[in-house]
């Protein structure tokens, strides 16, 4: 893969409205009507970093509901390079009068911000992202 193709794959972003074509939304029930005739709901969370038997049992309960015929559930893992809100929260939690610590924090935030657009290591092409798990 050439560099231009690799760059295009990194910067291309699908809008959520393209992935889930919602026609209308009811804020009271938090349900939405999708343009292909389905009624849906959505739950957004942070992905788990590990799992065990208890997590497996909880997920099995989620999948064992007696849903209507032709029902389905989709799970979408979304990644975004937009870390600005998270980085601002980190900075707000770590206020200090010590200039060495302030400078260290500034450099760390700068490194994380830079790593959203350029890999941290030239040997492993990995970018910093915030991940969200979307159940619909």
XYZ file of N, CA and C in Angstrom:
408
model
N 0.858 -1.173 0.000
C 0.000 0.000 0.000
C 0.906 1.238 0.000
N 0.633 2.157 -0.929
C 1.471 3.356 -0.965
C 1.043 4.344 0.116
N 1.858 5.339 0.330
C 1.645 6.291 1.420
C 0.339 7.070 1.254
N 0.010 7.466 0.023
C -1.225 8.234 -0.213
C -2.458 7.403 0.132
N -2.454 6.137 -0.264
C -3.586 5.253 0.055
C -3.692 5.050 1.556
N -2.562 4.835 2.203
C -2.548 4.665 3.658
C -3.092 5.918 4.345
N -2.688 7.084 3.898
C -3.158 8.342 4.481
C -4.664 8.485 4.291
N -5.165 8.186 3.088
C -6.601 8.301 2.829
C -7.403 7.379 3.743
N -6.908 6.167 3.990
C -7.597 5.239 4.880
C -7.623 5.760 6.301
N -6.604 6.507 6.703
C -6.548 7.042 8.056
C -7.476 8.243 8.238
N -7.630 9.080 7.220
C -8.419 10.303 7.387
C -9.873 10.143 6.981
N -10.216 9.067 6.264
C -11.604 8.860 5.864
C -12.472 8.590 7.089
N -13.570 9.293 7.203
C -14.474 9.114 8.337
C -15.901 8.966 7.819
N -16.568 7.900 8.235
C -17.982 7.749 7.940
C -18.770 8.455 9.034
N -19.814 9.159 8.634
C -20.698 9.771 9.615
C -21.607 8.683 10.174
N -21.963 8.807 11.445
C -22.850 7.826 12.061
C -24.176 7.764 11.318
N -24.631 8.906 10.795
C -25.889 8.929 10.042
C -25.797 8.112 8.752
N -24.591 7.909 8.231
C -24.418 7.058 7.052
C -24.445 5.580 7.453
N -23.960 5.280 8.645
C -23.922 3.901 9.100
C -25.274 3.432 9.626
N -26.016 4.339 10.274
C -27.341 4.031 10.813
C -28.295 5.100 10.264
N -28.981 4.806 9.150
C -29.814 5.819 8.481
C -31.136 6.077 9.214
N -31.106 6.922 10.216
C -32.274 7.220 11.056
C -33.191 8.213 10.355
N -34.487 7.897 10.350
C -35.501 8.789 9.780
C -36.065 9.734 10.839
N -36.348 9.178 12.053
C -36.917 10.009 13.116
C -36.508 9.431 14.466
N -36.628 10.280 15.497
C -36.202 9.902 16.850
C -37.225 10.401 17.854
N -37.548 9.564 18.855
C -38.469 9.938 19.918
C -37.669 10.089 21.214
N -37.466 11.313 21.694
C -36.655 11.509 22.901
C -37.276 10.931 24.171
N -38.604 10.762 24.210
C -39.247 10.194 25.405
C -38.897 8.717 25.584
N -38.932 7.953 24.506
C -38.631 6.522 24.588
C -37.181 6.215 24.210
N -36.500 7.204 23.649
C -35.122 7.048 23.150
C -35.031 5.989 22.054
N -36.095 5.858 21.293
C -36.119 4.930 20.163
C -36.069 5.729 18.869
N -35.621 5.075 17.814
C -35.568 5.738 16.518
C -36.096 4.812 15.438
N -36.585 5.428 14.391
C -37.108 4.699 13.249
C -36.072 4.785 12.140
N -35.682 3.630 11.608
C -34.657 3.572 10.570
C -35.342 3.487 9.211
N -34.708 4.055 8.181
C -35.363 4.158 6.876
C -35.658 2.825 6.199
N -35.172 1.705 6.731
C -35.524 0.413 6.136
C -36.661 -0.285 6.886
N -37.363 0.465 7.758
C -38.552 -0.057 8.416
C -38.350 -0.612 9.805
N -37.144 -0.575 10.330
C -36.875 -1.099 11.667
C -37.027 -0.006 12.717
N -37.405 -0.429 13.910
C -37.455 0.432 15.080
C -36.241 0.074 15.926
N -35.521 1.050 16.422
C -34.296 0.720 17.134
C -34.055 1.574 18.358
N -33.057 1.165 19.099
C -32.564 1.941 20.227
C -31.042 1.818 20.206
N -30.384 2.642 20.978
C -28.933 2.684 20.921
C -28.356 2.847 22.323
N -27.253 2.164 22.569
C -26.525 2.291 23.827
C -25.049 2.445 23.473
N -24.416 3.461 24.039
C -23.006 3.735 23.771
C -22.213 3.542 25.062
N -21.094 2.820 24.970
C -20.253 2.599 26.141
C -18.794 2.556 25.713
N -17.934 2.462 26.698
C -16.513 2.247 26.424
C -16.288 0.745 26.334
N -15.454 0.295 25.397
C -15.210 -1.150 25.299
C -14.486 -1.680 26.532
N -14.745 -2.936 26.845
C -14.036 -3.588 27.942
C -12.601 -3.867 27.510
N -11.688 -3.772 28.448
C -10.291 -4.050 28.130
C -9.930 -5.501 28.435
N -10.803 -6.191 29.147
C -10.601 -7.610 29.434
C -11.955 -8.209 29.793
N -11.996 -9.508 29.955
C -13.246 -10.156 30.301
C -12.998 -11.392 31.142
N -14.058 -11.866 31.770
C -13.984 -13.083 32.568
C -15.335 -13.790 32.490
N -15.521 -14.810 33.284
C -16.759 -15.587 33.248
C -17.983 -14.729 33.598
N -17.841 -13.811 34.537
C -18.968 -12.943 34.921
C -19.403 -12.063 33.754
N -18.459 -11.536 33.010
C -18.785 -10.715 31.833
C -19.488 -11.575 30.788
N -18.996 -12.779 30.577
C -19.612 -13.699 29.616
C -21.065 -13.983 29.993
N -21.336 -14.209 31.275
C -22.704 -14.479 31.726
C -23.610 -13.274 31.485
N -23.101 -12.075 31.736
C -23.907 -10.862 31.503
C -24.225 -10.689 30.031
N -23.250 -10.958 29.173
C -23.498 -10.852 27.739
C -24.487 -11.908 27.270
N -24.415 -13.109 27.830
C -25.369 -14.163 27.468
C -26.795 -13.756 27.809
N -26.989 -13.056 28.927
C -28.324 -12.564 29.292
C -28.804 -11.573 28.241
N -27.928 -10.712 27.794
C -28.280 -9.715 26.780
C -28.758 -10.393 25.493
N -28.100 -11.474 25.107
C -28.440 -12.166 23.866
C -29.605 -13.138 24.016
N -30.052 -13.425 25.231
C -31.097 -14.428 25.431
C -32.503 -13.839 25.563
N -32.666 -12.532 25.390
C -33.998 -11.937 25.458
C -34.891 -12.529 24.366
N -36.168 -12.610 24.656
C -37.140 -13.118 23.693
C -37.563 -11.962 22.792
N -36.767 -11.698 21.777
C -37.027 -10.589 20.860
C -38.023 -11.001 19.781
N -38.723 -10.019 19.202
C -39.654 -10.329 18.106
C -38.921 -10.968 16.917
N -39.696 -11.668 16.092
C -39.120 -12.281 14.883
C -38.454 -11.203 14.023
N -37.398 -11.558 13.349
C -36.631 -10.683 12.461
C -35.902 -9.571 13.199
N -35.760 -9.704 14.500
C -34.991 -8.728 15.271
C -33.504 -9.021 15.100
N -32.704 -8.009 15.260
C -31.266 -8.206 15.230
C -30.596 -7.148 16.093
N -29.370 -7.423 16.450
C -28.572 -6.480 17.223
C -27.248 -6.324 16.483
N -26.805 -5.091 16.376
C -25.487 -4.893 15.793
C -24.607 -4.165 16.789
N -23.342 -4.485 16.742
C -22.363 -3.894 17.635
C -21.312 -3.237 16.760
N -21.063 -1.981 17.029
C -20.137 -1.189 16.222
C -19.039 -0.643 17.120
N -17.809 -0.911 16.782
C -16.673 -0.343 17.499
C -16.209 0.873 16.714
N -16.336 2.048 17.319
C -15.950 3.288 16.659
C -14.672 3.825 17.274
N -13.825 4.372 16.431
C -12.585 4.987 16.896
C -12.515 6.405 16.348
N -12.088 7.324 17.187
C -11.951 8.707 16.746
C -10.603 9.261 17.194
N -9.973 10.063 16.347
C -8.730 10.706 16.756
C -8.971 11.988 17.560
N -10.232 12.347 17.745
C -10.553 13.580 18.473
C -10.444 13.333 19.979
N -9.310 13.693 20.541
C -9.052 13.506 21.973
C -9.109 14.811 22.760
N -9.479 15.896 22.109
C -9.387 17.213 22.743
C -10.107 17.279 24.085
N -11.320 16.780 24.158
C -12.063 16.816 25.421
C -11.377 16.015 26.512
N -10.890 14.826 26.167
C -10.185 13.985 27.148
C -8.899 14.660 27.624
N -8.157 15.223 26.696
C -6.895 15.870 27.069
C -7.128 17.112 27.924
N -8.186 17.841 27.650
C -8.527 18.996 28.490
C -8.900 18.543 29.897
N -9.609 17.421 30.010
C -9.959 16.877 31.330
C -8.715 16.455 32.098
N -7.774 15.819 31.406
C -6.513 15.425 32.042
C -5.785 16.648 32.568
N -5.711 17.687 31.752
C -5.011 18.906 32.159
C -5.704 19.570 33.352
N -7.043 19.569 33.355
C -7.789 20.213 34.441
C -7.603 19.472 35.770
N -7.426 18.154 35.714
C -7.250 17.368 36.934
C -5.847 17.493 37.525
N -4.908 17.917 36.719
C -3.510 17.922 37.152
C -2.942 19.335 37.232
N -3.660 20.212 37.880
C -3.137 21.565 38.060
C -2.091 21.563 39.171
N -1.021 22.269 38.929
C 0.053 22.348 39.911
C 0.812 23.660 39.737
N 1.463 24.081 40.802
C 2.283 25.303 40.740
C 3.718 24.976 40.342
N 4.081 23.713 40.369
C 5.455 23.316 40.051
C 5.659 23.316 38.540
N 6.583 24.141 38.087
C 6.799 24.322 36.655
C 7.285 23.035 35.978
N 8.052 22.226 36.676
C 8.543 20.971 36.088
C 7.375 20.040 35.776
N 6.422 19.941 36.699
C 5.266 19.077 36.481
C 4.343 19.635 35.397
N 4.179 20.956 35.370
C 3.358 21.578 34.322
C 3.961 21.314 32.945
N 5.284 21.463 32.842
C 5.957 21.226 31.568
C 5.866 19.757 31.163
N 6.002 18.850 32.108
C 5.869 17.428 31.831
C 4.474 17.103 31.311
N 3.456 17.662 31.938
C 2.077 17.450 31.503
C 1.858 18.027 30.112
N 2.380 19.214 29.862
C 2.239 19.846 28.547
C 2.855 18.962 27.465
N 4.038 18.415 27.735
C 4.712 17.559 26.753
C 3.946 16.250 26.530
N 3.386 15.708 27.600
C 2.622 14.465 27.462
C 1.376 14.686 26.618
N 0.665 15.777 26.876
C -0.534 16.088 26.098
C -0.160 16.341 24.643
N 0.926 17.028 24.419
C 1.400 17.283 23.054
C 1.738 15.962 22.344
N 2.401 15.046 23.052
C 2.744 13.747 22.481
C 1.485 12.956 22.117
N 0.500 12.946 23.013
C -0.743 12.227 22.730
C -1.485 12.848 21.550
N -1.524 14.160 21.493
C -2.181 14.850 20.388
C -1.488 14.546 19.066
N -0.169 14.587 19.064
C 0.605 14.298 17.857
C 0.383 12.859 17.403
N 0.255 11.942 18.342
C 0.103 10.521 18.020
C -1.255 10.189 17.420
N -2.167 11.141 17.362
C -3.432 10.902 16.672
C -3.251 11.017 15.160
N -2.206 11.722 14.734
C -1.969 11.928 13.304
C -0.728 11.208 12.786
N 0.223 10.948 13.676
C 1.462 10.257 13.290
C 1.700 9.113 14.267
N 2.219 7.996 13.762
C 2.489 6.874 14.673
C 3.518 7.250 15.740
N 3.361 6.694 16.924
C 4.318 6.929 18.007
C 5.660 6.315 17.653
N 5.615 5.144 17.034
C 6.824 4.395 16.699
C 6.825 4.124 15.198
N 7.941 4.337 14.543
C 8.009 4.106 13.099
C 7.979 2.623 12.752
N 8.284 1.752 13.691
C 8.272 0.309 13.436
C 6.876 -0.297 13.570
N 6.023 0.327 14.338
C 4.655 -0.167 14.531
C 3.694 0.971 14.224
N 2.964 0.840 13.137
C 2.059 1.918 12.725
C 0.799 1.860 13.594
N 0.835 2.569 14.698
C -0.298 2.611 15.630
C -0.576 4.062 15.993
N -1.822 4.418 15.968
C -2.252 5.768 16.275
C -3.065 5.764 17.566
N -3.062 6.901 18.266
C -3.872 7.054 19.478
C -5.308 7.358 19.050
N -6.252 6.628 19.621
C -7.664 6.812 19.325
C -8.480 6.678 20.602
N -9.647 7.297 20.589
C -10.635 7.033 21.631
C -11.663 6.083 21.028
N -11.939 5.009 21.730
C -12.867 3.999 21.214
C -14.185 4.060 21.954
N -15.266 3.816 21.205
C -16.607 3.712 21.781
C -17.271 2.486 21.170
N -18.074 1.825 21.985
C -18.805 0.659 21.548
C -20.279 1.060 21.452
N -20.878 0.842 20.288
C -22.259 1.253 20.039
C -23.100 0.004 19.791
N -24.114 -0.200 20.634
C -25.071 -1.288 20.457
C -26.355 -0.697 19.882
N -26.802 -1.231 18.760
C -28.090 -0.801 18.199
C -28.928 -2.017 17.903
